[in-house]
Structures are given as C-alpha cells and as structure tokens.
Short mmCIF file of C-alpha atoms (C1' of nucleotides) in Angstrom, two decimals:
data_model
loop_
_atom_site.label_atom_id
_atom_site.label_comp_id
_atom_site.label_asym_id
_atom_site.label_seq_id
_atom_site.Cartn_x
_atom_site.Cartn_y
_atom_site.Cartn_z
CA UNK A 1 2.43 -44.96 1.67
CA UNK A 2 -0.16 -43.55 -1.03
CA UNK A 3 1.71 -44.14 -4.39
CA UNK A 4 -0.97 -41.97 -6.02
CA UNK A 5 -0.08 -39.23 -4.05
CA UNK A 6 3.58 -40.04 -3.92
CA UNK A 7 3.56 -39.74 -8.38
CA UNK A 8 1.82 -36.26 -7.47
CA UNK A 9 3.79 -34.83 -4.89
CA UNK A 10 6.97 -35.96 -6.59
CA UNK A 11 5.89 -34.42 -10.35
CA UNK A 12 5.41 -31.08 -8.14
CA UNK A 13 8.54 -30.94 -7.32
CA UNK A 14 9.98 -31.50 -10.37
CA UNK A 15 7.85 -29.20 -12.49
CA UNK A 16 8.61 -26.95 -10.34
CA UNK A 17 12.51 -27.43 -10.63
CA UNK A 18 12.79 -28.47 -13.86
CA UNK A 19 9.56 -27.29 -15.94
CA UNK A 20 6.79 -29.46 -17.66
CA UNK A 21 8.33 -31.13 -20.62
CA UNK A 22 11.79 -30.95 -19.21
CA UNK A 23 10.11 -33.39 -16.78
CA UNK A 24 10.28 -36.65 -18.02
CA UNK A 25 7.81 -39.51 -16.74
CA UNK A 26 10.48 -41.53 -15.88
CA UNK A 27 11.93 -39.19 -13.73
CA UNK A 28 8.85 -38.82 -11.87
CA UNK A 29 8.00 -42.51 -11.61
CA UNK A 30 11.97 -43.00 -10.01
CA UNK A 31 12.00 -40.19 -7.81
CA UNK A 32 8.69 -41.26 -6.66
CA UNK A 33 10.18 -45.08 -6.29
CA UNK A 34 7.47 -46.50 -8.13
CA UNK A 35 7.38 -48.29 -11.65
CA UNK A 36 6.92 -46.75 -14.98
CA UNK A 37 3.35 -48.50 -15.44
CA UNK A 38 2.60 -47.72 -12.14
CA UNK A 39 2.62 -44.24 -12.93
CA UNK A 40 0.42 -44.54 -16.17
CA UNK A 41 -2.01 -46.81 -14.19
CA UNK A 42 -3.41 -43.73 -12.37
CA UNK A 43 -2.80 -41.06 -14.96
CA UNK A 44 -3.65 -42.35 -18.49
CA UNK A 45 -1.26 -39.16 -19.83
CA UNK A 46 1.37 -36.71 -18.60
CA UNK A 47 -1.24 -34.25 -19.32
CA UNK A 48 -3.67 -35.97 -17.21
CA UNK A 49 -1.21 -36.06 -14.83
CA UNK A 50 -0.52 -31.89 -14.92
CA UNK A 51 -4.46 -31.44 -14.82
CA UNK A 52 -4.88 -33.53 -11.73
CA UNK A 53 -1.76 -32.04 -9.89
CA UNK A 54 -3.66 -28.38 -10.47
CA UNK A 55 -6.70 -29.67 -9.68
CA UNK A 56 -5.65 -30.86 -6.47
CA UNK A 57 -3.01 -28.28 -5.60
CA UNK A 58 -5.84 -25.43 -6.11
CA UNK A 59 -8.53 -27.20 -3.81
CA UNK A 60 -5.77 -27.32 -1.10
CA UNK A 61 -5.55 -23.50 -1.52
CA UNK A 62 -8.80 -23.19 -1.63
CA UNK A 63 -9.55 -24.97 1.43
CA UNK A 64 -7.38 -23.20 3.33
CA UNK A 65 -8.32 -19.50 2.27
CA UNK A 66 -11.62 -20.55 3.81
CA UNK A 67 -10.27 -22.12 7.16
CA UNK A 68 -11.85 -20.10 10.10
CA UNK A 69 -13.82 -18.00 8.61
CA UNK A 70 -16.36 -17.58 10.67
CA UNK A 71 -19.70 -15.72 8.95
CA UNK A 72 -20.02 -13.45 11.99
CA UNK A 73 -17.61 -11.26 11.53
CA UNK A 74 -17.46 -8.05 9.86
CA UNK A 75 -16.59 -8.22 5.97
CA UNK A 76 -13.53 -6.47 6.41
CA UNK A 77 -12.24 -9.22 9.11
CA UNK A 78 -13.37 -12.03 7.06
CA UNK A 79 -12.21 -10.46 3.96
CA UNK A 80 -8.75 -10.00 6.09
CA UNK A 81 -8.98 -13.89 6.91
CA UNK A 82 -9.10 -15.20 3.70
CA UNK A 83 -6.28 -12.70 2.81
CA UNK A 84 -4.44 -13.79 5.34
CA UNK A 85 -5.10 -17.51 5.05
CA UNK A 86 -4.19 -16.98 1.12
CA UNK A 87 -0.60 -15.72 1.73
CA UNK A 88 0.08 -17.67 4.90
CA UNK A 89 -0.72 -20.79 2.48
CA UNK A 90 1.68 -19.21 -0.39
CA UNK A 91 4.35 -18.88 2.20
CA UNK A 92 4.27 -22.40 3.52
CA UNK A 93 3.38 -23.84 0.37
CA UNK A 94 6.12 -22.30 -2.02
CA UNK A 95 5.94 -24.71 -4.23
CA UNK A 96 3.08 -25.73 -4.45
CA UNK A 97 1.90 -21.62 -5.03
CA UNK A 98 4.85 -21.29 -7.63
CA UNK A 99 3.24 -24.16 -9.48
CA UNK A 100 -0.48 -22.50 -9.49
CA UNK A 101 1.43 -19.58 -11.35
CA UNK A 102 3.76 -21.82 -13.64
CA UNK A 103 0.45 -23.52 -14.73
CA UNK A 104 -1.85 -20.13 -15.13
CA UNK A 105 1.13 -19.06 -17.80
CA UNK A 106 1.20 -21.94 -19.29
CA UNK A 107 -0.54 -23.06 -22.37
CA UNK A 108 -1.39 -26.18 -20.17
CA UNK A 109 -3.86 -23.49 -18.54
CA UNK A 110 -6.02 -23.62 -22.03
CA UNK A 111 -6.93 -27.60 -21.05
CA UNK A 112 -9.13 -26.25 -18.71
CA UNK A 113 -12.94 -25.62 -19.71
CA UNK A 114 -14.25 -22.43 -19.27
CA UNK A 115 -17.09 -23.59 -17.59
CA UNK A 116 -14.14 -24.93 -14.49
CA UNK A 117 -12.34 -21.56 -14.36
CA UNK A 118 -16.08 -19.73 -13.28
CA UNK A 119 -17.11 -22.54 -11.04
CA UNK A 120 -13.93 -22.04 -9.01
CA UNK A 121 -14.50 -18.61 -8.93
CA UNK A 122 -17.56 -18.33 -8.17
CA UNK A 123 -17.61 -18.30 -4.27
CA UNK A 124 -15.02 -15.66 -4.61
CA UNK A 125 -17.29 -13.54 -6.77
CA UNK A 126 -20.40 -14.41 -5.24
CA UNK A 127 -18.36 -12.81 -1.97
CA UNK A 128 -17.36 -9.53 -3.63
CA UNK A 129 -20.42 -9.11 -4.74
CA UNK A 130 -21.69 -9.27 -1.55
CA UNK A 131 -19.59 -6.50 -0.69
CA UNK A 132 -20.65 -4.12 -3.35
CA UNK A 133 -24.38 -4.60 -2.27
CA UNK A 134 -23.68 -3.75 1.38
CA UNK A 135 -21.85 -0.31 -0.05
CA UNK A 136 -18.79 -1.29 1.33
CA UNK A 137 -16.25 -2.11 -1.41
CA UNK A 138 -16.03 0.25 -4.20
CA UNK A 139 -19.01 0.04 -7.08
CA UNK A 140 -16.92 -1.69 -9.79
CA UNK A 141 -17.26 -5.20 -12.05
CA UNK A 142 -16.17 -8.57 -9.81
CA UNK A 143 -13.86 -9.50 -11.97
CA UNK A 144 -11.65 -6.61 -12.22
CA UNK A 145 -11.97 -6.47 -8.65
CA UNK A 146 -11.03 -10.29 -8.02
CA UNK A 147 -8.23 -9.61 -10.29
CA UNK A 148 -6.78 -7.13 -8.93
CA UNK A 149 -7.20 -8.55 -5.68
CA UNK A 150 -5.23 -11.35 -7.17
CA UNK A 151 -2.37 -9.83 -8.54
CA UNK A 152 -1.68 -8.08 -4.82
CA UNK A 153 -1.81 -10.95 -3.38
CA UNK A 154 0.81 -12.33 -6.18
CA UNK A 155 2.90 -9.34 -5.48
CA UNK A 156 3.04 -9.37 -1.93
CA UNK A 157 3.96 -13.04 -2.02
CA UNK A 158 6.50 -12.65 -4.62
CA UNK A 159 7.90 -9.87 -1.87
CA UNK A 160 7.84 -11.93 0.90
CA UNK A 161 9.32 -14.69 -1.32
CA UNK A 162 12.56 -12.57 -2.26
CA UNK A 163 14.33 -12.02 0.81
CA UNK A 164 14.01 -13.99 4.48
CA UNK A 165 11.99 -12.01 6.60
CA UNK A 166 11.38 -12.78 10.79
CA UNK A 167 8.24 -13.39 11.42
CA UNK A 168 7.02 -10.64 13.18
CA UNK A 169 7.94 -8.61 10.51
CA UNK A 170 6.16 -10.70 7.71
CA UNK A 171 3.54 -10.24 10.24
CA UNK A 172 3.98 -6.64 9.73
CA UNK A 173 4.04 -6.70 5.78
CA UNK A 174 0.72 -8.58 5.27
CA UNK A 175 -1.28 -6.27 7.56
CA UNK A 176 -0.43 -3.08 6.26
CA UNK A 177 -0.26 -4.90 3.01
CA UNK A 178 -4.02 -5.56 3.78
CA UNK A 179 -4.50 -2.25 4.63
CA UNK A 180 -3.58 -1.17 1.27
CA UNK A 181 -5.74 -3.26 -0.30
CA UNK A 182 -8.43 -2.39 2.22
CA UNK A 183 -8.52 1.33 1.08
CA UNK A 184 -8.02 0.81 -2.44
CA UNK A 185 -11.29 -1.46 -2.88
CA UNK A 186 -13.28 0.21 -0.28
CA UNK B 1 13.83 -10.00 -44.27
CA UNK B 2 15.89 -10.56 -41.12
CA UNK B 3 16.57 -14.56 -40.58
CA UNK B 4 17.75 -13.90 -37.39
CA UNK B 5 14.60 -11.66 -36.35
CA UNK B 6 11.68 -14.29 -38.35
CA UNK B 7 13.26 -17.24 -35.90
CA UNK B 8 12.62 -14.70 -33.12
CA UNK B 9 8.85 -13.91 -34.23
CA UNK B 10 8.17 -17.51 -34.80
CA UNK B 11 9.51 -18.87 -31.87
CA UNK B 12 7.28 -16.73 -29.94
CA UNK B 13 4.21 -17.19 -31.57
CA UNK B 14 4.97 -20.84 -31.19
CA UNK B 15 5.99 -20.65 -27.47
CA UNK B 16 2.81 -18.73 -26.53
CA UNK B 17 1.11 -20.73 -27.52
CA UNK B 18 2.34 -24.46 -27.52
CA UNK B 19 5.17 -23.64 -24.88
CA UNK B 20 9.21 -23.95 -24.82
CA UNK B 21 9.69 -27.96 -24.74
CA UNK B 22 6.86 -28.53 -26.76
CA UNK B 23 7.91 -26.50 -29.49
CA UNK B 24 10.69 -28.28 -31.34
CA UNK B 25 13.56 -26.29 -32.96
CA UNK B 26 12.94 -27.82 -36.39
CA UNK B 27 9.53 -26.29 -36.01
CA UNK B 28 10.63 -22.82 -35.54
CA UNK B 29 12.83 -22.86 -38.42
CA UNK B 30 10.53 -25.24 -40.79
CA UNK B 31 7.62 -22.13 -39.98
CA UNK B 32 10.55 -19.35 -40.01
CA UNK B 33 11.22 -20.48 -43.20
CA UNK B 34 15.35 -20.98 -42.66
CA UNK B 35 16.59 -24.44 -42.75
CA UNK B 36 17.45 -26.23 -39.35
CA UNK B 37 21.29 -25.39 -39.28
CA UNK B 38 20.15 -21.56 -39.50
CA UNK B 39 18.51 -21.22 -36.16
CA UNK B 40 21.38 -23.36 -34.87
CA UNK B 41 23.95 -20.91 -36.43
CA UNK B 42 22.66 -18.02 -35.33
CA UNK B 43 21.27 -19.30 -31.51
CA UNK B 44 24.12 -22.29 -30.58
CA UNK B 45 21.36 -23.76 -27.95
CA UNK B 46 17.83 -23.56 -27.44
CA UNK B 47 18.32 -22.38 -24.63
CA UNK B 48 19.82 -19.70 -25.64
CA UNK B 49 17.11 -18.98 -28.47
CA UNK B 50 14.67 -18.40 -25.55
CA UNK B 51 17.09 -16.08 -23.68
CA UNK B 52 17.61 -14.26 -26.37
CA UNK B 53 14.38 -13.74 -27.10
CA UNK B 54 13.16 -12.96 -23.49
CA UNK B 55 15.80 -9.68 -23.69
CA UNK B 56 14.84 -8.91 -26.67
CA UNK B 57 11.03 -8.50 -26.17
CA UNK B 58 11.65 -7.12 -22.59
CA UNK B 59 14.09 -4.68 -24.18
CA UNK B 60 11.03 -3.37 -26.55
CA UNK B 61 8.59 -3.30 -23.61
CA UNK B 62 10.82 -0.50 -21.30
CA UNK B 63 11.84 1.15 -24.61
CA UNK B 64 8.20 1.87 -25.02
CA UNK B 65 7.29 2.37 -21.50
CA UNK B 66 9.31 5.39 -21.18
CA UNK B 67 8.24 6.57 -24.68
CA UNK B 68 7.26 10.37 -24.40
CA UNK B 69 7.59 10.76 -20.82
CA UNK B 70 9.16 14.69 -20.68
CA UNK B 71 10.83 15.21 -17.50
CA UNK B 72 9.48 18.39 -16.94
CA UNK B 73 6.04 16.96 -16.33
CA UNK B 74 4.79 16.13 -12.59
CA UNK B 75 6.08 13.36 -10.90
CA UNK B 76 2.03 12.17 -11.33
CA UNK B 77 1.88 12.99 -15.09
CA UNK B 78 5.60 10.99 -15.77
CA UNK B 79 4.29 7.96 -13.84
CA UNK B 80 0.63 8.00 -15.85
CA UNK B 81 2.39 8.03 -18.76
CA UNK B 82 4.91 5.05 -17.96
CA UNK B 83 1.62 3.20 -16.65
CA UNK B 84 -0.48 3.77 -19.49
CA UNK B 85 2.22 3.26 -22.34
CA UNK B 86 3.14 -0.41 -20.44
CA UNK B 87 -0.63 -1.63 -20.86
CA UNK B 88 -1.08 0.00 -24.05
CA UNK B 89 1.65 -2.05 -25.13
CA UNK B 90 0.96 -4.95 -23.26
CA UNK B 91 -2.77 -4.63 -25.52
CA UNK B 92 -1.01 -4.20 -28.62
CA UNK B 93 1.74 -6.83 -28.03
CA UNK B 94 -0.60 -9.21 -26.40
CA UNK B 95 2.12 -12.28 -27.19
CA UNK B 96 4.87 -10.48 -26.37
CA UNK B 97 3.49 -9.86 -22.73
CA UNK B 98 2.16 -13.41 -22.19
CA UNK B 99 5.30 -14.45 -23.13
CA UNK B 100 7.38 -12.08 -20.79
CA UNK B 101 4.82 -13.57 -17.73
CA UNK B 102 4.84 -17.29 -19.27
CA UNK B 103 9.06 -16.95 -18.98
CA UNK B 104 8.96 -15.40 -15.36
CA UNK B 105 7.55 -17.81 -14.10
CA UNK B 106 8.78 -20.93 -15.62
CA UNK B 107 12.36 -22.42 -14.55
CA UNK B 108 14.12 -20.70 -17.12
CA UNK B 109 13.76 -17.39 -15.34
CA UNK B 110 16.38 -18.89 -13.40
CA UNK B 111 19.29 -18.63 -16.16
CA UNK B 112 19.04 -15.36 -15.83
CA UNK B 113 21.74 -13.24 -13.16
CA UNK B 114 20.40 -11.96 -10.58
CA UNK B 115 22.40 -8.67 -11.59
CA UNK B 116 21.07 -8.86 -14.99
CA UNK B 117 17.63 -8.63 -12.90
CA UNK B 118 18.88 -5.86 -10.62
CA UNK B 119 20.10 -4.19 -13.52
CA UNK B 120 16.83 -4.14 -15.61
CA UNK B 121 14.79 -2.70 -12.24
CA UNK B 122 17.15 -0.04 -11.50
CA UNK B 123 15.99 2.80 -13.82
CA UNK B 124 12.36 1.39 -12.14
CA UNK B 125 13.27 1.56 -8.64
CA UNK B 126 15.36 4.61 -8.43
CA UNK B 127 12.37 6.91 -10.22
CA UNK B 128 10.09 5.69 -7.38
CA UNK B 129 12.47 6.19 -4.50
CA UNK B 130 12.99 9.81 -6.11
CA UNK B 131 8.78 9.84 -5.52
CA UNK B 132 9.37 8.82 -2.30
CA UNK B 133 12.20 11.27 -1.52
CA UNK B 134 10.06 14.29 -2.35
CA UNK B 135 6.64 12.90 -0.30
CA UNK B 136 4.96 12.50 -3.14
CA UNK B 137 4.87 8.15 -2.84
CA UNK B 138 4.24 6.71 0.34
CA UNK B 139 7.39 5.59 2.65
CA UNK B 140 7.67 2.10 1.88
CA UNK B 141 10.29 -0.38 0.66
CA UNK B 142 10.95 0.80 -3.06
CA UNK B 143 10.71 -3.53 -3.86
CA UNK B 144 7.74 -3.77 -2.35
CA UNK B 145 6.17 -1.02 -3.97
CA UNK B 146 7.81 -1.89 -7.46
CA UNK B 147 6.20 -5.52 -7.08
CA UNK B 148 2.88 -4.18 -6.27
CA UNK B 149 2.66 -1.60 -9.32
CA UNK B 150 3.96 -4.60 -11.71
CA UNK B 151 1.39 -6.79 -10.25
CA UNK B 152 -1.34 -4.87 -10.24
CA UNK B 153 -0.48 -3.78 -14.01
CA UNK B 154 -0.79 -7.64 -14.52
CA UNK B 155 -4.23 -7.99 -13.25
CA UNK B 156 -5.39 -4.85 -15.23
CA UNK B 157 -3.98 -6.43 -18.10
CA UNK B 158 -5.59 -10.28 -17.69
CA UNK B 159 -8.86 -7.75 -17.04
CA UNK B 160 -8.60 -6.23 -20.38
CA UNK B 161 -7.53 -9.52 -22.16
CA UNK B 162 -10.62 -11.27 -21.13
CA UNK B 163 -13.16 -9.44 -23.01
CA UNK B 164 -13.76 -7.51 -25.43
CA UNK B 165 -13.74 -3.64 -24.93
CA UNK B 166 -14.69 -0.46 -26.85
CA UNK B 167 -11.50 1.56 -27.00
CA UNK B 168 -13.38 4.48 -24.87
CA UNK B 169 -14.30 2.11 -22.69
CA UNK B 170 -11.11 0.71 -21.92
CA UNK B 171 -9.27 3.88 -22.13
CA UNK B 172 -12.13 4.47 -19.04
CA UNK B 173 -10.80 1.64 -17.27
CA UNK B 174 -6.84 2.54 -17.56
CA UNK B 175 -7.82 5.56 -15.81
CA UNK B 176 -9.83 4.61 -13.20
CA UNK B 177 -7.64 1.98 -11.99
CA UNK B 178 -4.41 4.00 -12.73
CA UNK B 179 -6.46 6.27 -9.50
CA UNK B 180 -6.76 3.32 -7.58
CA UNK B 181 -3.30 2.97 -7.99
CA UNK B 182 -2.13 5.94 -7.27
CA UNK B 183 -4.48 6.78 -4.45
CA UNK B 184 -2.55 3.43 -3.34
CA UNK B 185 1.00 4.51 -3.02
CA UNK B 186 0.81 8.26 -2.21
"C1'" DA C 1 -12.43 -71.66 -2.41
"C1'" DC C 2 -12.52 -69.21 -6.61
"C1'" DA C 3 -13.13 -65.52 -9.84
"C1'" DT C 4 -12.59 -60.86 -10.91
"C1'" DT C 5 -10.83 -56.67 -10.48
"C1'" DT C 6 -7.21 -53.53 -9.19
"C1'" DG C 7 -2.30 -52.45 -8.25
"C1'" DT C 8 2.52 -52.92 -9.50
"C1'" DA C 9 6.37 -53.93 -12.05
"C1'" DG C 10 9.87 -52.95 -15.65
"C1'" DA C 11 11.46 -54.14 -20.19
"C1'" DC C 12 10.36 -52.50 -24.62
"C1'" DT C 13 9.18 -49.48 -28.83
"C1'" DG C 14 8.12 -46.09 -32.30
"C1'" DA C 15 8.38 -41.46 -32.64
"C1'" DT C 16 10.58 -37.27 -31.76
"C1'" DT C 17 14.20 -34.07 -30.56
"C1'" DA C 18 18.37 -31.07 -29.97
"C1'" DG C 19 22.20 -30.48 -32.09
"C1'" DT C 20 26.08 -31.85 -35.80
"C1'" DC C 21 28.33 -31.89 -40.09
"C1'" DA C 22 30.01 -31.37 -44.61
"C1'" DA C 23 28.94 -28.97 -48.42
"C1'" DT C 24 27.52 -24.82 -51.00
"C1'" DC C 25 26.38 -19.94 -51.62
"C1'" DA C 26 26.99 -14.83 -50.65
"C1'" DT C 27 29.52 -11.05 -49.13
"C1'" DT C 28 33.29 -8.49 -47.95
"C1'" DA C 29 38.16 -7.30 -47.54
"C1'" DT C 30 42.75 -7.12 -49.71
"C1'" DA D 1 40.83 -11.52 -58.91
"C1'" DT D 2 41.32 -14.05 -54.86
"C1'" DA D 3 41.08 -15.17 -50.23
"C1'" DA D 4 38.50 -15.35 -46.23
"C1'" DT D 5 34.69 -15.03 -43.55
"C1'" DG D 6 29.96 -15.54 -42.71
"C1'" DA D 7 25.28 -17.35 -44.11
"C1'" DT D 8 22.45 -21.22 -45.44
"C1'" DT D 9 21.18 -25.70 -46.34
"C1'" DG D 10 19.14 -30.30 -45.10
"C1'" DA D 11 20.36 -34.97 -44.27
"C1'" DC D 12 21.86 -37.33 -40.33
"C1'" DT D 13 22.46 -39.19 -35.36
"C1'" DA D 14 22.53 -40.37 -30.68
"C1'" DA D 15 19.69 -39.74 -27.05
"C1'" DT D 16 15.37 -39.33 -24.97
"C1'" DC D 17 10.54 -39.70 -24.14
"C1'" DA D 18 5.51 -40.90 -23.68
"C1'" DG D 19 3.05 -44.57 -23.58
"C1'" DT D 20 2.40 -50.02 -24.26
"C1'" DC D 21 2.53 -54.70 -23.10
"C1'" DT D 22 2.85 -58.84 -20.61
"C1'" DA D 23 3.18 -60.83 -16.33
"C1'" DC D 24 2.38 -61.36 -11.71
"C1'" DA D 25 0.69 -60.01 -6.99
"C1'" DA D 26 -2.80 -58.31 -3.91
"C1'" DA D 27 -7.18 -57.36 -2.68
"C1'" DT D 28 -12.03 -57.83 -3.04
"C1'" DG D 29 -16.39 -59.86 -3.97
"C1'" DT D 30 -19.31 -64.06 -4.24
#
DNA sequence: ACATTTGTAGACTGATTAGTCAATCATTAT
DNA sequence: ATAATGATTGACTAATCAGTCTACAAATGT
C-alpha cells in the first residue's frame, strides 16, 4: 500500500467531513495508520498537504472530462462528452467534487498563482474558442462562457446530489440538462 | 456603535478572508475592539458566532432581493428585478456573498436544519412554480430550476468579480445574460 | 560489502486556541 | 435610593495542534 496516497486519500475524507483546520494532522496521520513524521516526510506543511490534494484531485477530473473524446465528432457531441464525463465524475466522485468546491471558497484557493488557474484553463478556453470561430456557440468572452458553463454544471450536480435518483432517470436529467445548456450557448 | 453588530462585521472580514478555524476568537474581538469575554457573552460558541452570522447576512441578501419588486409588474419584469437586485448586491456586498458561498460549502452548512433550508427557499420556489403554473417557465422540477438560476447567478457573479468593469458595461452584461437566462427556463 | 539516501516511527514541544471566571461598570425597574 | 439585571473586561487554563527531533529500518547505488 502507497502511504503517500493513503495520507491523501485519508485528509480527503476528512476535510471533507470535518473542514480544513478542524482537521488535525494527527488525525490524518491515524486514520491513515501511518506515523506523525511519516506524514510530514512527504508534505513539509498542512498547507502543502491541501495544495497537493487539489492538485491531484483536479487532474483526476480533468482526465476524465477528456476520456473518449474522440476529435471526430461534431462539437456539440464532444462538447456533450466532456459534459457528460464532468458530471458522471461528480457523481461517482462526491467527495472528491465537494472538495474542488470547499477549496475554490476557500481562502486556501488564494495559494494558488495566477499563472496555475489559466494554465488549467486553458484547454477549456482554447475549446470554446474554437466554437465561437466555427459560428456555433454564441459570440461572447470565454470566460463568461466557461463560467457559466461551470456553474450549470455545479447546479445540476448539486441536483442530482440532493435526492437518490435511478439511473435511467439521472440519465434523463443530464441530457435535457445538456440540452439546456446546448441552446443557451449556441 | 453596536458591540454585538462590530463582532459580526469583523468576523466576516476576517473569515473571508483568513477562514473560520484560522481566525481565532480573540482576534475578532481584539480587531472588534470588545474584550474577549464580550464576543463570548453575546455568541456562547464559535460556532454559534458563525451561524449567527450566516442568517444574518443571508437575511440582508433576500431582504434586498425582493426590494422594489411591485406585484403588478409581469411575471418577466418581477423576476428581472429579483435577478438584478441579487447581483447588484452581491457587487456591492462582495464579502458578504463570498462568505454566504465560502459557508455553503464548507461542513458547517451542515448545522443548519434542513427545514431551516426548506424554509429560506420557499418564498423562492413557490414564485417559480406560480411561473410555471401560468406557462410562462418551462415544466420542470421547481429544485432543479431554483438550483440552476442560483448557479448560474454565481458564475455571473465570479464573471464580474474578476475584472474590472465600467458600470455601463456591466450593467450590459446583467442584461444580456439575464436573456440567456430567461430564454433558458421559458 | 559498504555507504548513502530515503522511508518510517512516535515521543516531544512551543505556541495557540476556545472558552471560563470573578470582578467591575451601566442601565433599568421598583 | 436600591436592587437586579445585563454589559464589559482581561487575565487565566486546559486542551490541542503543527511541526521537530532522534533513532532506526529499508532500499539503492557503488
């Protein structure tokens, strides 16, 4: 077993639960059955710790939004893929999607340079852009678009989150969900 | 001045932007200006400082919201008004809204009832099932939509929070998204 | 074989924190 | 006037926490 990724999975969990600070380092190193030192071997701070745990927990995301996404398609299907992919991720990934949020409204969010925030952004951008060019979403700046195209997808999983739906009709949600989306941008 | 209300102020100000557990109680009241005992006398737990002060800056944002909104307008006009008073105030209370988001999503949004929640929604929900009564909003589930129109509020918000605009200008882009929003749900 | 680095352990510490307490001061009611 | 209640103070404490330190074990390179 990776202790490394033991310490990390475990501090999820807890942030989650019980919030940053309220989230002692001890706790983490028990829960994760490793020693004290152990844990500040690999993380030199708690706030090293947080950074790497976002880091990590937002390139998992990010992998998976772009999982079969094949360039042949239209736009709109691969645009619906990576929509898809993103929510699908949220839902089987509650935690770790909770956390993403928890640390965006967090002042922990400020550690982060600038200079990160557009890099991970960009291929997102780069793609709406795309869009725009080929007149087929809306004429409007990228990053009101990407926001907005983040906050549905917030919603929707916040939706999906507050009551157990079957899957069929989760199913159901996200696509006209999509559709939505779909016409508002386009 | 108000003891009770300075502890209020300055624990958000300090919560915004340090967050809950790293902003010590004897900091509040040291930058309030009361003595330690004060905060405690008036708030018995910290926990219940940040309560406290979650209802009462959620309690300003829907007093606002629903500021000058005649009932004899259109169903259109009402709902443009409650839209563009929440991110006017959201622009003018810039704190007060991070705050609200920062406490949603943290684990203290758990202390709260879920009929407290249910409660704070209902004048919400039942003004957009009346929309969808008369065929005005798209059939949907009244949550659903609810969640989207908060969410997407949020993203306009973050939008106009990341740069700097000309007050015609953003007055421009309240509008045009408010369409995008409304060509959404009806 | 041996040396060097890396991983692991857990007791320990100095600093910090939420909350208490006993004592005044201010205000209001009788 | 006097009692009673509420407001305010700040020193104090018991508990807790992030991070250190020393020691040893395992792996890796030479």
């Amino acid at each position: 077993m990776d202790k490394k990724e033991e310490i990390l999975k475990t501090a999820l969990k807890l942030f989650v639960e019980f919030g940053f600070h309220a989230t002692p380092t001890s706790k983490i190193a028990k829960e994760a059955g490793v020693a004290n030192g152990t844990l500040f071997h690999y993380y030199k701070t708690k706030d090293e710790l947080i950074l790497a745990l976002y880091a990590h927990t937002k390139s998992r995301l990010t992998e998976y939004m772009y999982a079969n996404a094949s360039k042949d398609e239209s736009l709109e299907l691969v645009f619906k893929s990576i929509y898809t992919n993103t929510i699908e991720w949220a839902q089987e990934n509650k935690a770790e999607f909770y956390f993403i949020q928890q640390f965006s409204t967090s002042p922990f969010y400020g550690l982060i340079t600038p200079e990160e925030i557009t890099k991970q952004a960009k291929p997102h951008l780069d793609f709406l852009q795309d869009g725009i060019k080929v007149a087929v979403i809306k004429p409007m700046p990228v990053d009101l678009l990407y926001t907005l195209i983040n906050s549905h997808i917030a919603g929707i999983n916040q939706y999906l989150s507050s009551q157990e739906f079957s899957t069929p009709k989760q199913k159901k949600i996200i696509n006209e969900s999509f559709q939505l989306l779909w016409d508002m941008i386009t």
